[in-house]
GROMACS .gro file of C-alpha atoms in nm:
model
  494
    1MET     CA    1   0.000   0.000   0.000
    2ALA     CA    2   0.136   0.340  -0.102
    3THR     CA    3   0.074   0.658   0.099
    4VAL     CA    4   0.107   1.009  -0.044
    5VAL     CA    5   0.032   1.359   0.086
    6GLU     CA    6  -0.193   1.549  -0.151
    7ARG     CA    7  -0.210   1.929  -0.151
    8GLU     CA    8  -0.479   2.052  -0.381
    9ARG     CA    9  -0.755   2.306  -0.432
   10LYS     CA   10  -1.076   2.271  -0.628
   11TYR     CA   11  -1.269   2.527  -0.830
   12SER     CA   12  -1.597   2.528  -1.018
   13GLY     CA   13  -1.661   2.699  -1.350
   14ASP     CA   14  -1.989   2.792  -1.514
   15GLU     CA   15  -2.083   2.659  -1.856
   16GLY     CA   16  -1.845   2.812  -2.108
   17PHE     CA   17  -1.562   2.860  -1.859
   18ARG     CA   18  -1.223   2.842  -2.027
   19LEU     CA   19  -0.902   2.760  -1.846
   20PRO     CA   20  -0.675   3.068  -1.865
   21ASP     CA   21  -0.306   3.068  -1.947
   22LEU     CA   22  -0.133   2.997  -1.614
   23THR     CA   23   0.224   3.084  -1.711
   24GLY     CA   24   0.375   3.360  -1.501
   25CYS     CA   25   0.204   3.240  -1.181
   26GLY     CA   26   0.449   3.163  -0.902
   27GLY     CA   27   0.738   3.065  -1.127
   28VAL     CA   28   0.539   2.876  -1.391
   29VAL     CA   29   0.717   2.910  -1.724
   30THR     CA   30   0.557   2.634  -1.929
   31MET     CA   31   0.204   2.498  -1.940
   32SER     CA   32   0.202   2.163  -2.118
   33ASP     CA   33  -0.055   2.046  -2.368
   34ALA     CA   34  -0.346   1.859  -2.216
   35THR     CA   35  -0.354   1.483  -2.174
   36VAL     CA   36  -0.705   1.334  -2.174
   37SER     CA   37  -0.827   1.041  -1.966
   38ASP     CA   38  -1.162   0.894  -1.866
   39LEU     CA   39  -1.203   0.818  -1.495
   40ASP     CA   40  -1.476   0.607  -1.337
   41ALA     CA   41  -1.496   0.592  -0.957
   42VAL     CA   42  -1.736   0.420  -0.720
   43TYR     CA   43  -1.734   0.566  -0.368
   44TRP     CA   44  -1.809   0.343  -0.073
   45ASP     CA   45  -1.959   0.453   0.258
   46THR     CA   46  -2.186   0.349   0.543
   47ASP     CA   47  -2.560   0.387   0.500
   48ASP     CA   48  -2.550   0.718   0.688
   49LEU     CA   49  -2.236   0.847   0.512
   50LEU     CA   50  -2.010   0.836   0.816
   51LEU     CA   51  -1.693   0.836   0.605
   52LEU     CA   52  -1.777   1.153   0.417
   53ARG     CA   53  -1.902   1.321   0.733
   54SER     CA   54  -1.566   1.240   0.895
   55GLY     CA   55  -1.356   1.383   0.612
   56HIS     CA   56  -1.281   1.046   0.448
   57ALA     CA   57  -1.337   0.937   0.090
   58LEU     CA   58  -1.304   0.569  -0.007
   59ARG     CA   59  -1.325   0.479  -0.375
   60ARG     CA   60  -1.237   0.221  -0.636
   61ARG     CA   61  -1.136   0.399  -0.954
   62THR     CA   62  -1.050   0.284  -1.302
   63GLY     CA   63  -0.874   0.492  -1.564
   64GLY     CA   64  -0.579   0.724  -1.527
   65HIS     CA   65  -0.232   0.638  -1.399
   66ASP     CA   66  -0.337   0.531  -1.049
   67SER     CA   67  -0.628   0.292  -1.093
   68GLY     CA   68  -0.722   0.101  -0.780
   69TRP     CA   69  -0.853   0.162  -0.432
   70HIS     CA   70  -0.793   0.504  -0.277
   71LEU     CA   71  -0.864   0.631   0.074
   72LYS     CA   72  -0.835   1.007   0.123
   73VAL     CA   73  -0.826   1.152   0.475
   74GLY     CA   74  -0.853   1.525   0.545
   75ALA     CA   75  -1.050   1.831   0.448
   76VAL     CA   76  -1.067   1.956   0.091
   77GLY     CA   77  -0.845   2.260   0.043
   78GLY     CA   78  -0.575   2.145   0.284
   79ALA     CA   79  -0.316   1.870   0.290
   80ARG     CA   80  -0.489   1.533   0.248
   81VAL     CA   81  -0.329   1.194   0.299
   82GLU     CA   82  -0.411   0.940   0.030
   83HIS     CA   83  -0.363   0.567   0.083
   84GLN     CA   84  -0.351   0.369  -0.242
   85PHE     CA   85  -0.403  -0.003  -0.285
   86PRO     CA   86  -0.408  -0.207  -0.609
   87ALA     CA   87  -0.748  -0.323  -0.730
   88GLY     CA   88  -0.820  -0.692  -0.768
   89ALA     CA   89  -0.965  -0.856  -1.073
   90SER     CA   90  -1.314  -0.856  -0.918
   91ASP     CA   91  -1.337  -0.657  -0.596
   92ASP     CA   92  -1.648  -0.721  -0.389
   93GLY     CA   93  -1.536  -0.465  -0.135
   94PRO     CA   94  -1.236  -0.270  -0.010
   95PRO     CA   95  -0.927  -0.470   0.089
   96PRO     CA   96  -0.881  -0.552   0.459
   97GLU     CA   97  -0.582  -0.315   0.477
   98LEU     CA   98  -0.808  -0.020   0.395
   99VAL     CA   99  -1.095  -0.144   0.610
  100ALA     CA  100  -0.858  -0.127   0.909
  101LEU     CA  101  -0.780   0.237   0.824
  102ILE     CA  102  -1.149   0.343   0.809
  103ARG     CA  103  -1.251   0.160   1.126
  104GLY     CA  104  -1.267   0.481   1.327
  105ALA     CA  105  -1.463   0.678   1.067
  106SER     CA  106  -1.703   0.392   0.991
  107ARG     CA  107  -1.747   0.301   1.361
  108GLY     CA  108  -1.677  -0.056   1.250
  109ARG     CA  109  -1.988  -0.071   1.036
  110PRO     CA  110  -2.000  -0.220   0.684
  111VAL     CA  111  -1.957  -0.001   0.377
  112ALA     CA  112  -2.130  -0.032   0.041
  113PRO     CA  113  -2.135   0.159  -0.289
  114ALA     CA  114  -2.276   0.506  -0.222
  115ALA     CA  115  -2.203   0.710  -0.534
  116ARG     CA  116  -2.053   0.685  -0.880
  117VAL     CA  117  -1.851   0.968  -1.030
  118VAL     CA  118  -1.748   0.963  -1.396
  119ASN     CA  119  -1.541   1.237  -1.549
  120ARG     CA  120  -1.339   1.321  -1.856
  121ARG     CA  121  -1.016   1.480  -1.742
  122ARG     CA  122  -0.792   1.717  -1.936
  123GLU     CA  123  -0.469   1.758  -1.741
  124HIS     CA  124  -0.187   2.009  -1.783
  125ARG     CA  125   0.152   2.006  -1.616
  126LEU     CA  126   0.295   2.338  -1.496
  127LEU     CA  127   0.677   2.355  -1.520
  128ASP     CA  128   0.940   2.602  -1.406
  129ALA     CA  129   1.244   2.720  -1.602
  130ASP     CA  130   1.440   2.406  -1.504
  131GLY     CA  131   1.169   2.172  -1.624
  132ARG     CA  132   1.050   2.076  -1.276
  133VAL     CA  133   0.680   1.997  -1.249
  134LEU     CA  134   0.543   2.246  -0.998
  135ALA     CA  135   0.178   2.145  -1.018
  136GLU     CA  136  -0.082   1.967  -1.225
  137VAL     CA  137  -0.406   2.134  -1.329
  138ALA     CA  138  -0.700   1.917  -1.429
  139GLU     CA  139  -1.026   2.020  -1.594
  140ASP     CA  140  -1.300   1.768  -1.518
  141ASP     CA  141  -1.637   1.733  -1.688
  142VAL     CA  142  -1.816   1.543  -1.413
  143ARG     CA  143  -2.125   1.323  -1.407
  144SER     CA  144  -2.234   1.172  -1.077
  145GLU     CA  145  -2.508   0.943  -0.951
  146ASP     CA  146  -2.616   0.884  -0.594
  147LEU     CA  147  -2.641   0.503  -0.590
  148VAL     CA  148  -2.895   0.509  -0.307
  149ASP     CA  149  -3.154   0.768  -0.412
  150GLY     CA  150  -3.063   0.788  -0.783
  151THR     CA  151  -2.997   1.164  -0.794
  152ALA     CA  152  -2.782   1.260  -1.096
  153ARG     CA  153  -2.569   1.573  -1.127
  154THR     CA  154  -2.324   1.727  -1.374
  155TRP     CA  155  -2.069   2.004  -1.327
  156HIS     CA  156  -1.737   2.141  -1.447
  157GLU     CA  157  -1.448   2.136  -1.198
  158ILE     CA  158  -1.088   2.256  -1.201
  159GLU     CA  159  -0.842   2.087  -0.966
  160ILE     CA  160  -0.492   2.211  -0.887
  161GLU     CA  161  -0.255   1.966  -0.719
  162LEU     CA  162   0.096   2.061  -0.609
  163VAL     CA  163   0.389   1.845  -0.715
  164GLU     CA  164   0.709   2.040  -0.634
  165GLY     CA  165   0.547   2.380  -0.588
  166ASP     CA  166   0.448   2.549  -0.263
  167GLU     CA  167   0.142   2.711  -0.106
  168GLY     CA  168   0.234   3.043  -0.264
  169LEU     CA  169   0.193   2.884  -0.606
  170LEU     CA  170  -0.152   2.757  -0.508
  171ASP     CA  171  -0.248   3.112  -0.406
  172ALA     CA  172  -0.122   3.260  -0.733
  173LEU     CA  173  -0.296   2.999  -0.947
  174GLY     CA  174  -0.617   3.042  -0.750
  175GLU     CA  175  -0.610   3.416  -0.807
  176ARG     CA  176  -0.568   3.365  -1.182
  177LEU     CA  177  -0.860   3.120  -1.190
  178ARG     CA  178  -1.087   3.354  -0.995
  179GLU     CA  179  -1.006   3.635  -1.235
  180ALA     CA  180  -1.125   3.403  -1.514
  181GLY     CA  181  -1.455   3.342  -1.336
  182ALA     CA  182  -1.390   3.026  -1.134
  183ARG     CA  183  -1.512   2.984  -0.776
  184GLU     CA  184  -1.330   2.786  -0.507
  185VAL     CA  185  -1.513   2.472  -0.395
  186ALA     CA  186  -1.483   2.347  -0.038
  187VAL     CA  187  -1.619   1.994  -0.091
  188SER     CA  188  -1.509   1.684  -0.278
  189LYS     CA  189  -1.671   1.525  -0.583
  190SER     CA  190  -1.813   1.247  -0.370
  191HIS     CA  191  -1.966   1.503  -0.134
  192ARG     CA  192  -2.134   1.683  -0.423
  193ALA     CA  193  -2.262   1.351  -0.556
  194VAL     CA  194  -2.457   1.279  -0.236
  195ALA     CA  195  -2.528   1.640  -0.139
  196GLY     CA  196  -2.900   1.580  -0.093
  197ARG     CA  197  -2.853   1.296   0.154
  198ILE     CA  198  -2.566   1.445   0.350
  199GLU     CA  199  -2.754   1.771   0.412
  200ARG     CA  200  -2.994   1.580   0.636
  201PHE     CA  201  -2.709   1.498   0.873
  202GLU     CA  202  -2.557   1.846   0.870
  203ASP     CA  203  -2.863   2.032   0.999
  204ARG     CA  204  -2.832   2.058   1.377
  205GLU     CA  205  -3.043   2.208   1.650
  206PRO     CA  206  -2.870   2.483   1.849
  207ASP     CA  207  -2.685   2.347   2.152
  208GLY     CA  208  -2.768   2.635   2.386
  209PRO     CA  209  -2.533   2.743   2.668
  210ALA     CA  210  -2.360   2.402   2.661
  211GLY     CA  211  -2.269   2.456   2.295
  212PRO     CA  212  -1.899   2.545   2.351
  213VAL     CA  213  -1.847   2.229   2.556
  214LEU     CA  214  -2.017   2.007   2.298
  215GLU     CA  215  -1.823   2.167   2.013
  216TYR     CA  216  -1.500   2.097   2.201
  217VAL     CA  217  -1.599   1.735   2.259
  218ARG     CA  218  -1.686   1.694   1.890
  219ALA     CA  219  -1.353   1.844   1.787
  220GLN     CA  220  -1.161   1.594   2.001
  221ARG     CA  221  -1.370   1.302   1.878
  222ASP     CA  222  -1.302   1.415   1.522
  223ALA     CA  223  -0.929   1.438   1.603
  224ILE     CA  224  -0.931   1.073   1.711
  225VAL     CA  225  -1.107   0.968   1.392
  226GLY     CA  226  -0.898   1.193   1.168
  227ASN     CA  227  -0.570   1.057   1.305
  228HIS     CA  228  -0.678   0.694   1.317
  229ALA     CA  229  -0.537   0.581   0.982
  230ALA     CA  230  -0.193   0.738   1.032
  231ALA     CA  231  -0.173   0.628   1.398
  232TYR     CA  232  -0.260   0.273   1.296
  233GLN     CA  233   0.046   0.281   1.072
  234GLY     CA  234   0.265   0.416   1.355
  235ASP     CA  235   0.298   0.780   1.245
  236VAL     CA  236   0.464   0.971   1.531
  237ASP     CA  237   0.258   1.290   1.503
  238ALA     CA  238  -0.072   1.107   1.457
  239VAL     CA  239  -0.015   0.891   1.766
  240HIS     CA  240   0.063   1.204   1.966
  241ASP     CA  241  -0.239   1.398   1.838
  242MET     CA  242  -0.472   1.105   1.895
  243ARG     CA  243  -0.342   1.063   2.250
  244VAL     CA  244  -0.387   1.432   2.326
  245ALA     CA  245  -0.747   1.412   2.200
  246THR     CA  246  -0.822   1.126   2.442
  247ARG     CA  247  -0.675   1.331   2.726
  248ARG     CA  248  -0.880   1.637   2.636
  249LEU     CA  249  -1.195   1.429   2.621
  250ARG     CA  250  -1.134   1.262   2.955
  251ALA     CA  251  -1.069   1.596   3.123
  252THR     CA  252  -1.368   1.765   2.959
  253LEU     CA  253  -1.610   1.485   3.046
  254ARG     CA  254  -1.499   1.519   3.408
  255THR     CA  255  -1.492   1.899   3.429
  256PHE     CA  256  -1.841   1.932   3.277
  257ARG     CA  257  -1.978   1.596   3.387
  258GLY     CA  258  -2.314   1.739   3.489
  259LEU     CA  259  -2.404   1.770   3.121
  260TRP     CA  260  -2.445   1.396   3.073
  261ASP     CA  261  -2.561   1.086   3.250
  262ARG     CA  262  -2.289   1.031   3.510
  263ARG     CA  263  -2.265   0.654   3.470
  264GLU     CA  264  -2.233   0.677   3.091
  265SER     CA  265  -1.979   0.960   3.089
  266GLU     CA  266  -1.763   0.779   3.347
  267ALA     CA  267  -1.779   0.458   3.143
  268VAL     CA  268  -1.666   0.650   2.836
  269ARG     CA  269  -1.384   0.809   3.036
  270ALA     CA  270  -1.268   0.464   3.142
  271GLU     CA  271  -1.259   0.347   2.779
  272LEU     CA  272  -1.071   0.661   2.680
  273ARG     CA  273  -0.819   0.592   2.955
  274ARG     CA  274  -0.763   0.242   2.818
  275LEU     CA  275  -0.721   0.371   2.460
  276GLY     CA  276  -0.495   0.652   2.578
  277GLY     CA  277  -0.282   0.400   2.761
  278GLU     CA  278  -0.216   0.205   2.442
  279LEU     CA  279  -0.138   0.525   2.253
  280GLY     CA  280   0.083   0.637   2.541
  281ARG     CA  281   0.293   0.320   2.527
  282VAL     CA  282   0.377   0.391   2.164
  283ARG     CA  283   0.428   0.763   2.210
  284ASP     CA  284   0.636   0.737   2.528
  285THR     CA  285   0.860   0.476   2.370
  286GLN     CA  286   0.913   0.694   2.064
  287VAL     CA  287   0.995   0.999   2.276
  288MET     CA  288   1.223   0.814   2.520
  289ALA     CA  289   1.417   0.646   2.240
  290ALA     CA  290   1.481   0.982   2.072
  291ARG     CA  291   1.565   1.150   2.404
  292LEU     CA  292   1.824   0.893   2.511
  293THR     CA  293   1.973   0.856   2.164
  294GLU     CA  294   2.028   1.232   2.147
  295ALA     CA  295   2.174   1.237   2.500
  296VAL     CA  296   2.432   0.970   2.408
  297HIS     CA  297   2.527   1.146   2.085
  298GLU     CA  298   2.587   1.471   2.274
  299LEU     CA  299   2.854   1.308   2.493
  300PRO     CA  300   3.219   1.320   2.390
  301ASP     CA  301   3.329   0.987   2.242
  302GLU     CA  302   3.570   0.922   2.528
  303LEU     CA  303   3.278   0.926   2.777
  304VAL     CA  304   3.075   0.664   2.591
  305LEU     CA  305   3.211   0.336   2.728
  306GLY     CA  306   3.061   0.024   2.582
  307PRO     CA  307   2.782  -0.030   2.325
  308VAL     CA  308   2.549   0.218   2.494
  309ALA     CA  309   2.377   0.354   2.182
  310ALA     CA  310   2.333   0.004   2.040
  311ARG     CA  311   2.179  -0.128   2.361
  312ILE     CA  312   1.939   0.165   2.383
  313GLY     CA  313   1.840   0.115   2.019
  314GLU     CA  314   1.782  -0.256   2.068
  315ARG     CA  315   1.576  -0.208   2.381
  316PHE     CA  316   1.346   0.059   2.238
  317ALA     CA  317   1.308  -0.107   1.898
  318ALA     CA  318   1.170  -0.414   2.073
  319ASP     CA  319   0.952  -0.205   2.304
  320LEU     CA  320   0.816   0.000   2.013
  321ALA     CA  321   0.733  -0.309   1.807
  322GLU     CA  322   0.544  -0.458   2.101
  323ALA     CA  323   0.361  -0.133   2.177
  324THR     CA  324   0.264  -0.078   1.813
  325THR     CA  325   0.125  -0.430   1.786
  326ALA     CA  326  -0.078  -0.375   2.103
  327LEU     CA  327  -0.213  -0.044   1.971
  328ARG     CA  328  -0.323  -0.202   1.643
  329SER     CA  329  -0.495  -0.480   1.835
  330ALA     CA  330  -0.679  -0.218   2.039
  331LEU     CA  331  -0.788  -0.033   1.724
  332ASP     CA  332  -0.898  -0.361   1.564
  333ALA     CA  333  -1.102  -0.464   1.868
  334ASP     CA  334  -1.478  -0.410   1.887
  335ARG     CA  335  -1.439  -0.188   2.196
  336TYR     CA  336  -1.284   0.089   1.985
  337PRO     CA  337  -1.573   0.160   1.743
  338ALA     CA  338  -1.812   0.104   2.035
  339LEU     CA  339  -1.630   0.382   2.223
  340LEU     CA  340  -1.665   0.619   1.928
  341THR     CA  341  -2.035   0.539   1.897
  342ARG     CA  342  -2.085   0.621   2.265
  343LEU     CA  343  -1.889   0.944   2.215
  344ASP     CA  344  -2.123   1.029   1.927
  345ARG     CA  345  -2.420   1.000   2.160
  346LEU     CA  346  -2.258   1.225   2.420
  347ALA     CA  347  -2.138   1.482   2.166
  348ASP     CA  348  -2.447   1.493   1.943
  349GLY     CA  349  -2.728   1.413   2.185
  350PRO     CA  350  -2.915   1.674   2.391
  351PRO     CA  351  -2.718   1.774   2.704
  352ALA     CA  352  -2.863   1.863   3.041
  353ASP     CA  353  -3.032   2.202   3.063
  354VAL     CA  354  -2.767   2.432   3.207
  355GLY     CA  355  -2.696   2.800   3.186
  356ARG     CA  356  -2.392   2.996   3.076
  357ARG     CA  357  -2.303   3.066   3.439
  358TRP     CA  358  -2.291   2.692   3.512
  359VAL     CA  359  -2.031   2.644   3.236
  360ASP     CA  360  -1.824   2.937   3.362
  361ARG     CA  361  -1.831   2.804   3.719
  362ARG     CA  362  -1.698   2.468   3.603
  363VAL     CA  363  -1.410   2.641   3.423
  364ARG     CA  364  -1.321   2.841   3.734
  365LYS     CA  365  -1.340   2.530   3.951
  366ALA     CA  366  -1.095   2.346   3.723
  367VAL     CA  367  -0.852   2.639   3.747
  368ARG     CA  368  -0.877   2.655   4.128
  369ARG     CA  369  -0.826   2.280   4.154
  370ALA     CA  370  -0.505   2.307   3.952
  371ASP     CA  371  -0.379   2.595   4.167
  372THR     CA  372  -0.436   2.401   4.487
  373ARG     CA  373  -0.275   2.083   4.361
  374LEU     CA  374   0.035   2.269   4.235
  375ASP     CA  375   0.084   2.455   4.564
  376ARG     CA  376   0.068   2.128   4.756
  377ALA     CA  377   0.313   1.964   4.517
  378LEU     CA  378   0.563   2.247   4.548
  379ALA     CA  379   0.551   2.210   4.926
  380THR     CA  380   0.632   1.837   4.902
  381THR     CA  381   0.993   1.718   4.884
  382GLY     CA  382   1.178   1.403   4.778
  383PRO     CA  383   1.028   1.123   4.565
  384ASP     CA  384   0.682   1.213   4.691
  385GLY     CA  385   0.736   1.560   4.549
  386ASP     CA  386   0.807   1.420   4.205
  387ALA     CA  387   0.484   1.221   4.209
  388ALA     CA  388   0.292   1.523   4.340
  389LEU     CA  389   0.426   1.747   4.063
  390HIS     CA  390   0.320   1.488   3.807
  391GLU     CA  391  -0.035   1.488   3.947
  392ALA     CA  392  -0.034   1.869   3.955
  393ARG     CA  393   0.057   1.870   3.587
  394LYS     CA  394  -0.248   1.657   3.512
  395LYS     CA  395  -0.471   1.909   3.690
  396LEU     CA  396  -0.306   2.193   3.497
  397LYS     CA  397  -0.386   2.017   3.173
  398ALA     CA  398  -0.749   1.981   3.280
  399ALA     CA  399  -0.759   2.352   3.365
  400ARG     CA  400  -0.604   2.443   3.033
  401TYR     CA  401  -0.854   2.229   2.842
  402ALA     CA  402  -1.141   2.388   3.035
  403VAL     CA  403  -1.017   2.734   2.938
  404GLU     CA  404  -0.983   2.618   2.577
  405VAL     CA  405  -1.358   2.549   2.581
  406ARG     CA  406  -1.414   2.919   2.647
  407GLU     CA  407  -1.149   3.039   2.403
  408PRO     CA  408  -1.377   3.083   2.096
  409ALA     CA  409  -1.595   3.327   2.290
  410ALA     CA  410  -1.335   3.488   2.517
  411GLY     CA  411  -1.076   3.531   2.241
  412LYS     CA  412  -0.729   3.666   2.320
  413ARG     CA  413  -0.790   3.675   2.693
  414ALA     CA  414  -0.847   3.301   2.710
  415ALA     CA  415  -0.571   3.233   2.457
  416ARG     CA  416  -0.325   3.421   2.680
  417LEU     CA  417  -0.413   3.209   2.982
  418VAL     CA  418  -0.397   2.891   2.777
  419LYS     CA  419  -0.047   2.989   2.665
  420ARG     CA  420   0.066   3.051   3.023
  421PHE     CA  421  -0.079   2.723   3.144
  422LYS     CA  422   0.098   2.550   2.856
  423ALA     CA  423   0.434   2.704   2.955
  424LEU     CA  424   0.390   2.589   3.314
  425GLN     CA  425   0.273   2.247   3.203
  426ASP     CA  426   0.576   2.207   2.975
  427LEU     CA  427   0.817   2.282   3.261
  428LEU     CA  428   0.649   2.023   3.480
  429GLY     CA  429   0.656   1.785   3.184
  430ALA     CA  430   1.031   1.831   3.144
  431HIS     CA  431   1.070   1.751   3.514
  432GLN     CA  432   0.861   1.436   3.479
  433ASP     CA  433   1.059   1.334   3.170
  434SER     CA  434   1.374   1.360   3.380
  435VAL     CA  435   1.222   1.139   3.651
  436VAL     CA  436   1.117   0.873   3.400
  437THR     CA  437   1.445   0.894   3.208
  438ARG     CA  438   1.648   0.839   3.526
  439GLU     CA  439   1.451   0.526   3.605
  440VAL     CA  440   1.502   0.394   3.251
  441LEU     CA  441   1.876   0.461   3.277
  442ARG     CA  442   1.893   0.284   3.613
  443ARG     CA  443   1.733  -0.025   3.462
  444GLN     CA  444   1.959  -0.009   3.159
  445ALA     CA  445   2.263   0.012   3.387
  446LEU     CA  446   2.147  -0.290   3.587
  447GLN     CA  447   2.105  -0.489   3.267
  448ALA     CA  448   2.446  -0.377   3.140
  449TYR     CA  449   2.605  -0.481   3.471
  450ALA     CA  450   2.437  -0.822   3.450
  451ASP     CA  451   2.573  -0.859   3.095
  452GLY     CA  452   2.927  -0.772   3.208
  453GLU     CA  453   2.928  -0.434   3.027
  454ASN     CA  454   3.060  -0.100   3.149
  455THR     CA  455   2.793   0.109   3.329
  456PHE     CA  456   2.985   0.437   3.353
  457THR     CA  457   2.796   0.615   3.073
  458TYR     CA  458   2.456   0.526   3.216
  459GLY     CA  459   2.559   0.673   3.550
  460LEU     CA  460   2.685   0.989   3.381
  461LEU     CA  461   2.359   1.033   3.189
  462HIS     CA  462   2.163   0.971   3.509
  463ALA     CA  463   2.358   1.242   3.691
  464ARG     CA  464   2.302   1.491   3.410
  465GLN     CA  465   1.927   1.424   3.415
  466ALA     CA  466   1.917   1.479   3.792
  467GLU     CA  467   2.114   1.803   3.761
  468ALA     CA  468   1.882   1.936   3.491
  469ALA     CA  469   1.577   1.855   3.704
  470GLY     CA  470   1.717   2.060   3.990
  471HIS     CA  471   1.710   2.373   3.774
  472ASP     CA  472   1.336   2.348   3.705
  473ARG     CA  473   1.197   2.484   4.032
  474PRO     CA  474   1.277   2.857   3.990
  475ALA     CA  475   1.136   2.849   3.636
  476VAL     CA  476   0.826   2.668   3.760
  477LEU     CA  477   0.768   2.932   4.026
  478ARG     CA  478   0.800   3.213   3.770
  479ALA     CA  479   0.564   3.040   3.528
  480ARG     CA  480   0.316   2.976   3.809
  481ASP     CA  481   0.313   3.344   3.902
  482ARG     CA  482   0.263   3.448   3.541
  483SER     CA  483  -0.032   3.213   3.507
  484ARG     CA  484  -0.191   3.370   3.816
  485HIS     CA  485  -0.141   3.732   3.719
  486ARG     CA  486  -0.461   3.928   3.771
  487LYS     CA  487  -0.478   4.044   3.409
  488ALA     CA  488  -0.447   3.687   3.286
  489ARG     CA  489  -0.747   3.573   3.490
  490ARG     CA  490  -0.969   3.874   3.531
  491TRP     CA  491  -1.198   3.765   3.248
  492LEU     CA  492  -1.279   3.439   3.432
  493ASN     CA  493  -1.492   3.634   3.682
  494PRO     CA  494  -1.723   3.858   3.479
   0.00000   0.00000   0.00000
């Protein structure tokens, strides 16, 4: 299976629209003659179009240079990741490899043909003075059919896809197209093909005072789904983003728990904790491996005694393989789509009837709880102090996420407090990283000793980690005071 990152923009032209000359835009020197191809794609989805509603498009296409199964993930107009898989002689459905990647978006439900899109494509390559292909511009005469309700549509579309060009080129080409009468389109062909059906799912009743909380919950749920495919394949950033989304959800469901049935929200939090744990094993292993590898490389050669780098690499390669396998098993298990379905009910169902003041009080309570826990932690010394600081960091995250809920309405004032909480949280995170790293180094040294290897370098790295941790406290105190400055918090008490 091949994976590519696609950066494109789509435009629509009225009948009679003519593609303008695009030379002179962003370094384009040559616009090639058009190559013509006929493309025929069948899009697959659940009966209620969960894939499209989650920013996914799954199709089997014939014609062109990349016939086969394609899964696109991401919003139209931004960077989209496309997973490509060869088509079989007679495909009765998507290959298992792609089914695993849509499991979050589909909630584990079966998919079936939803729409057919046929288009005649005239494609031009845009080259610079050195002959590099900067972008490809395609004119599509499109015919679509909704395979469920039979609705047929036709339209003319222009698609620009970057090859070696940059976002500035996309802007310049877009400006030229708009001058010629084209309009930017924010939806995919498959979305337009089923526009009548999907509109029924997009109309929502107002959420009332609880709206900001529900929007935040939906955003985190969508982050889990949107990162699923890449995280399943072990992508570092996707695993991190998916883990952060589970943390934000857990904190939000607790901070604002009066909005939902308590038993259900706590059950969902428990499932999120389990999923976050599997994501955390992968993420923590990735981070620790990079951290220790860098620490060894920074030492002078004469202070690295024995196969330290090799042993660290071996240990974390095995740990990462085990953690990645466990994560995939968790994402393949029935509990995962069941969790997302329960999240849907919490995020999209009617919440309890609360007022704006209730939401604000919950935000203030989360902030006070974090303040109290941090003050207690700073007054605790020794190993207990390390554990207390770690717990205080968790409360700070919860406070930060609560403030993020208010950020769309409060604007810069909330953003400023979020930034200050983040700075404080990062300092406490660096301290916790030092604590964990020292324990890993101690275990590595014990293993090296048992194997008859020199343990000097492990001890040196351990000492450096301990020294660095000792410098954190003054910075933590300064960051704490900044986060509690009256101007930073005045808006919390209207």
